[in-house]
Amino acid sequence: MINSDHQQAIELMLASGDHNQLLLFCQQVLAVHPEVTDYYPYLGLAYLLLGQQATAQEIWLFWLLQSESSQDLIVLLKKEIIRNLDCWQFAQAKLIYLQWLELEEIEGDEEIENYALTVINSCLQEVQEAINRREYTLAEDFYLRILSWREQLAYIWHDLGYLYYIINRLTESFNCLARAINLEENQALYHYTMAMVLEKQSRLDLALSAYQKAIDLKDNFIDAYNKLGNLFYKLGQLESAEKFYQQGINKQADFYPFYINLGNVYLVKQAWTEAKNAYKTVQQLAGDRGEISQNLSLWEILQADQKRANRLF
């Protein structure tokens, strides 16, 4: 039986993550009192958390052969799973969880899995706050911690990929988004974000395809229509740009950026009336915006230049 002072010391070492000290403590006690076998589960746990899984299993097996039941070890490991989840130490929680599943001889535990998802949601709130504060390294760390618990969370791969996009780590962004798409290929948002990364990498043909894939999966994806139109405009393919702006307007007629961009297309095409009508629509939808005043001024200058040129020729 472990006395109360020793139990308290063990709890403090586990809470502080001082696993080397826990290992040394258990070894010293067992060297003096080998008959107090209740220290063996903690000794094995210390080895496990220090990355020596085989040694941990040997110690637990030795202890189990002397014990009437494995229940004490099962209870200890479950308690440590929960404690590590609560501390957002997802990698350590997963390590202990896998050992616990072996002892229980089961493939998974719904109670723990659901509890982990609750903790993950709490962690994601902190991630968002970190991003809002532009503490991107902290946000990255939390995402990676979550993935150490479950690599199959496609939305975490996507969000990490988007974080990397924000901070211009494009190769890592691409790799994360590829993982997300591989896990859930029918998520329009994943293809849309991938398209933005590809566009930033100047892989424009692939970006066009990715934006189109996002629209194919979600035909009212307004931002995808706008981005696709913008990319065609950048490539000088005005007819295609106009086509996707118009398709977007058909889906959501009050999204004023469509009209700004459509007006710009008409300006280049010298379709003066259509350009002016598009800019006027923006004013109706969004009020007087500086960029529209500038565009209308440019429209007046270009139209006047065109009229002068027509008179000369």
Coordinates of C-alpha atoms in Angstrom, one line a residue:
M1 CA 0.0 0.0 0.0
I2 CA 1.3 3.4 -1.0
N3 CA 1.2 5.9 1.9
S4 CA -0.6 9.2 1.5
D5 CA 2.6 11.3 1.4
H6 CA 4.1 9.2 -1.4
Q7 CA 0.8 9.1 -3.2
Q8 CA 0.6 12.9 -3.1
A9 CA 4.2 13.2 -4.3
I10 CA 3.5 10.8 -7.2
E11 CA 0.4 12.8 -8.2
L12 CA 2.5 16.0 -8.2
M13 CA 5.2 14.5 -10.4
L14 CA 2.6 13.3 -12.9
A15 CA 0.8 16.6 -12.9
S16 CA 4.1 18.5 -13.5
G17 CA 5.3 16.0 -16.2
D18 CA 8.4 15.2 -14.3
H19 CA 8.6 11.6 -15.4
N20 CA 12.3 11.1 -14.8
Q21 CA 11.8 12.1 -11.2
L22 CA 8.8 9.7 -10.9
L23 CA 11.0 6.9 -12.3
L24 CA 13.7 7.6 -9.8
F25 CA 11.3 7.9 -7.0
C26 CA 9.6 4.5 -7.6
Q27 CA 13.0 2.8 -8.1
Q28 CA 14.3 4.1 -4.8
V29 CA 11.2 3.1 -2.9
L30 CA 11.1 -0.4 -4.4
A31 CA 14.8 -0.8 -3.7
V32 CA 14.1 -0.3 0.0
H33 CA 10.6 -1.8 0.1
P34 CA 10.3 -4.4 -2.7
E35 CA 7.3 -6.0 -1.0
V36 CA 5.2 -2.8 -1.7
T37 CA 4.3 -3.8 -5.2
D38 CA 1.7 -1.0 -5.7
Y39 CA 4.6 1.2 -6.9
Y40 CA 5.1 -1.0 -10.0
P41 CA 2.1 0.4 -12.0
Y42 CA 3.6 3.9 -11.6
L43 CA 7.1 2.7 -12.4
G44 CA 5.7 1.2 -15.6
L45 CA 3.8 4.4 -16.4
A46 CA 7.0 6.4 -15.9
Y47 CA 8.9 4.2 -18.4
L48 CA 6.0 4.5 -20.9
L49 CA 5.9 8.3 -20.7
L50 CA 9.7 8.3 -21.2
G51 CA 9.3 6.4 -24.5
Q52 CA 10.3 3.0 -23.2
Q53 CA 7.2 1.0 -24.0
A54 CA 8.7 -2.4 -23.9
T55 CA 10.2 -1.9 -20.4
A56 CA 6.8 -0.5 -19.2
Q57 CA 5.0 -3.6 -20.5
E58 CA 7.6 -5.9 -18.8
I59 CA 7.1 -4.2 -15.5
W60 CA 3.3 -4.3 -15.7
L61 CA 3.4 -8.0 -16.7
F62 CA 5.7 -8.7 -13.7
W63 CA 3.2 -6.9 -11.4
L64 CA 0.2 -8.6 -13.0
L65 CA 1.6 -12.0 -12.3
Q66 CA 1.8 -11.1 -8.6
S67 CA -1.6 -9.4 -8.5
E68 CA -5.0 -10.9 -8.3
S69 CA -6.5 -8.5 -10.8
S70 CA -5.5 -6.1 -13.5
Q71 CA -8.3 -3.7 -12.4
D72 CA -6.0 -1.4 -10.4
L73 CA -3.8 -0.9 -13.4
I74 CA -6.7 -0.3 -15.7
V75 CA -8.2 2.3 -13.3
L76 CA -4.8 4.1 -13.0
L77 CA -4.3 4.2 -16.8
K78 CA -7.8 5.5 -17.4
K79 CA -7.4 8.2 -14.8
E80 CA -4.1 9.3 -16.5
I81 CA -5.8 9.3 -19.9
I82 CA -8.4 11.7 -18.6
R83 CA -5.8 13.8 -16.8
N84 CA -3.6 14.2 -19.8
L85 CA -6.6 15.0 -22.0
D86 CA -7.7 17.7 -19.6
C87 CA -4.1 19.2 -19.8
W88 CA -4.3 19.0 -23.6
Q89 CA -1.4 16.6 -23.5
F90 CA -2.9 14.6 -26.4
A91 CA 0.2 12.6 -27.4
Q92 CA 0.7 11.3 -23.9
A93 CA -3.0 10.6 -23.5
K94 CA -2.9 8.6 -26.8
L95 CA 0.1 6.6 -25.6
I96 CA -1.6 5.6 -22.4
Y97 CA -4.9 5.0 -24.2
L98 CA -3.4 2.4 -26.5
Q99 CA -1.9 0.5 -23.5
W100 CA -5.2 0.7 -21.7
L101 CA -7.1 -0.7 -24.7
E102 CA -4.7 -3.7 -24.8
L103 CA -5.3 -4.4 -21.1
E104 CA -9.1 -4.1 -21.7
E105 CA -8.8 -6.2 -24.8
I106 CA -11.0 -3.8 -26.8
E107 CA -10.5 -1.8 -30.0
G108 CA -11.9 1.5 -28.7
D109 CA -13.9 3.1 -26.0
E110 CA -16.8 5.4 -26.8
E111 CA -16.8 7.2 -23.5
I112 CA -13.1 8.2 -23.8
E113 CA -13.4 9.0 -27.5
N114 CA -16.4 11.3 -26.8
Y115 CA -14.6 12.9 -23.9
A116 CA -11.6 13.6 -26.1
L117 CA -13.8 15.3 -28.7
T118 CA -15.2 17.6 -26.0
V119 CA -11.7 18.5 -24.9
I120 CA -10.7 19.0 -28.5
N121 CA -13.5 21.5 -29.0
S122 CA -12.4 23.4 -25.9
C123 CA -8.8 23.4 -27.2
L124 CA -10.0 24.7 -30.6
Q125 CA -11.5 27.7 -28.9
E126 CA -8.1 28.6 -27.5
V127 CA -6.7 28.0 -31.0
Q128 CA -9.0 30.6 -32.4
E129 CA -8.1 33.1 -29.7
A130 CA -4.4 32.5 -30.4
I131 CA -5.0 33.1 -34.1
N132 CA -6.9 36.3 -33.3
R133 CA -3.9 37.4 -31.3
R134 CA -1.6 36.4 -34.2
E135 CA 0.1 33.8 -32.0
Y136 CA 0.4 31.5 -34.9
T137 CA 3.1 29.2 -33.4
L138 CA 0.9 28.5 -30.4
A139 CA -2.1 27.8 -32.7
E140 CA 0.1 25.4 -34.7
D141 CA 1.2 23.6 -31.6
F142 CA -2.4 23.0 -30.5
Y143 CA -3.4 21.7 -33.9
L144 CA -0.4 19.3 -33.9
R145 CA -1.3 18.1 -30.4
I146 CA -4.8 17.3 -31.5
L147 CA -3.6 15.4 -34.5
S148 CA -1.3 13.3 -32.2
W149 CA -4.5 12.0 -30.6
R150 CA -6.3 11.3 -33.8
E151 CA -4.7 11.7 -37.3
Q152 CA -8.0 11.0 -39.1
L153 CA -9.6 14.4 -38.2
A154 CA -9.8 15.9 -41.7
Y155 CA -11.1 19.3 -40.4
I156 CA -8.0 19.7 -38.2
W157 CA -5.7 19.0 -41.2
H158 CA -7.7 21.6 -43.2
D159 CA -7.5 24.2 -40.5
L160 CA -3.8 23.6 -39.9
G161 CA -3.3 23.9 -43.7
Y162 CA -5.2 27.2 -43.7
L163 CA -3.0 28.5 -40.8
Y164 CA 0.1 27.6 -42.9
Y165 CA -1.5 29.5 -45.8
I166 CA -1.9 32.6 -43.7
I167 CA 1.7 32.6 -42.6
N168 CA 2.9 31.7 -46.1
R169 CA 4.3 28.2 -45.4
L170 CA 2.8 27.0 -48.6
T171 CA 4.4 23.6 -49.0
E172 CA 3.3 22.6 -45.5
S173 CA -0.1 24.1 -46.3
F174 CA -0.4 22.0 -49.4
N175 CA 0.6 18.8 -47.6
C176 CA -2.0 19.4 -44.8
L177 CA -4.8 20.1 -47.3
A178 CA -3.9 17.1 -49.3
R179 CA -4.3 15.0 -46.1
A180 CA -7.7 16.6 -45.5
I181 CA -8.9 15.9 -49.0
N182 CA -7.6 12.4 -48.9
L183 CA -9.7 11.8 -45.7
E184 CA -12.8 13.6 -46.9
E185 CA -12.6 14.3 -50.6
N186 CA -16.2 15.7 -50.9
Q187 CA -15.7 18.7 -48.7
A188 CA -15.9 21.8 -51.0
L189 CA -14.1 24.0 -48.5
Y190 CA -11.0 21.8 -48.6
H191 CA -10.7 22.1 -52.4
Y192 CA -11.4 25.9 -52.2
T193 CA -8.6 26.4 -49.7
M194 CA -6.3 24.2 -51.7
A195 CA -7.1 26.3 -54.7
M196 CA -6.0 29.5 -52.9
V197 CA -2.7 27.7 -52.0
L198 CA -2.1 26.6 -55.6
E199 CA -2.9 30.1 -56.8
K200 CA -0.3 31.5 -54.4
Q201 CA 2.2 29.0 -55.6
S202 CA 1.5 30.1 -59.2
R203 CA 0.2 26.6 -60.1
L204 CA -2.7 28.3 -61.9
D205 CA -4.1 25.5 -64.0
L206 CA -4.4 23.3 -60.8
A207 CA -5.9 26.3 -59.0
L208 CA -8.6 26.7 -61.6
S209 CA -9.4 23.0 -61.3
A210 CA -9.6 23.1 -57.6
Y211 CA -11.9 26.2 -57.6
Q212 CA -14.1 24.4 -60.1
K213 CA -14.1 21.2 -57.9
A214 CA -15.3 23.3 -55.0
I215 CA -18.2 24.7 -57.1
D216 CA -19.0 21.2 -58.4
L217 CA -19.4 20.0 -54.8
K218 CA -21.3 23.0 -53.6
D219 CA -23.0 24.9 -56.4
N220 CA -23.8 27.9 -54.1
F221 CA -20.2 28.4 -53.0
I222 CA -20.2 32.2 -53.6
D223 CA -16.6 32.9 -52.8
A224 CA -15.4 30.1 -55.1
Y225 CA -17.3 31.7 -58.0
N226 CA -15.7 35.0 -57.2
K227 CA -12.2 33.6 -56.8
L228 CA -12.5 31.6 -60.0
G229 CA -13.7 34.7 -61.9
N230 CA -10.8 36.7 -60.4
L231 CA -8.2 34.1 -61.5
F232 CA -9.6 34.0 -65.1
Y233 CA -9.5 37.8 -65.1
K234 CA -5.8 37.7 -63.9
L235 CA -5.1 35.3 -66.8
G236 CA -6.8 37.7 -69.3
Q237 CA -9.6 35.3 -70.0
L238 CA -12.3 37.9 -69.8
E239 CA -15.2 35.8 -71.2
S240 CA -14.6 33.0 -68.6
A241 CA -14.3 35.6 -65.8
E242 CA -17.6 37.2 -66.8
K243 CA -19.2 33.8 -67.0
F244 CA -18.4 32.9 -63.4
Y245 CA -19.2 36.3 -62.0
Q246 CA -22.6 36.0 -63.7
Q247 CA -23.1 32.5 -62.4
G248 CA -22.3 33.8 -58.9
I249 CA -24.8 36.6 -59.3
N250 CA -27.4 34.0 -60.3
K251 CA -26.7 32.3 -57.0
Q252 CA -26.6 35.4 -54.8
A253 CA -27.5 38.6 -56.4
D254 CA -26.7 40.9 -53.4
F255 CA -23.0 39.9 -53.2
Y256 CA -21.6 43.2 -54.3
P257 CA -18.0 42.1 -55.0
F258 CA -19.4 40.3 -58.1
Y259 CA -20.4 43.6 -59.5
I260 CA -17.1 45.3 -58.8
N261 CA -15.3 42.6 -60.6
L262 CA -17.8 42.4 -63.4
G263 CA -17.5 46.1 -63.9
N264 CA -13.8 45.8 -64.2
V265 CA -14.2 43.1 -66.9
Y266 CA -16.5 45.4 -68.8
L267 CA -14.1 48.3 -68.4
V268 CA -11.3 46.3 -70.1
K269 CA -13.8 45.2 -72.8
Q270 CA -14.8 48.8 -73.3
A271 CA -18.4 47.9 -72.6
W272 CA -19.0 51.3 -71.1
T273 CA -22.7 51.1 -70.3
E274 CA -22.4 47.6 -68.7
A275 CA -19.5 48.8 -66.6
K276 CA -21.3 51.8 -65.3
N277 CA -24.4 49.8 -64.5
A278 CA -22.3 47.2 -62.6
Y279 CA -20.6 50.0 -60.5
K280 CA -23.9 51.7 -59.9
T281 CA -25.3 48.3 -58.6
V282 CA -22.4 48.2 -56.1
Q283 CA -23.4 51.6 -54.8
Q284 CA -27.0 50.5 -54.4
L285 CA -25.9 47.4 -52.5
A286 CA -23.0 48.7 -50.5
G287 CA -23.3 52.5 -50.5
D288 CA -20.6 54.9 -51.6
R289 CA -17.3 53.0 -51.5
G290 CA -14.0 54.7 -52.3
E291 CA -13.0 52.0 -54.7
I292 CA -16.2 52.4 -56.7
S293 CA -15.8 56.2 -56.9
Q294 CA -12.3 55.6 -58.2
N295 CA -13.6 53.0 -60.8
L296 CA -16.3 55.4 -61.9
S297 CA -13.7 58.2 -62.3
L298 CA -11.6 55.8 -64.4
W299 CA -14.7 54.9 -66.4
E300 CA -15.2 58.5 -67.2
I301 CA -11.6 59.0 -68.2
L302 CA -11.4 55.9 -70.4
Q303 CA -14.8 56.6 -72.0
A304 CA -13.7 60.2 -72.8
D305 CA -10.4 58.9 -74.2
Q306 CA -12.3 56.5 -76.4
K307 CA -14.6 59.2 -77.7
R308 CA -11.7 61.4 -78.6
A309 CA -10.0 58.6 -80.4
N310 CA -13.2 57.9 -82.3
R311 CA -13.3 61.5 -83.5
L312 CA -9.7 61.4 -84.6
F313 CA -10.2 58.4 -86.7

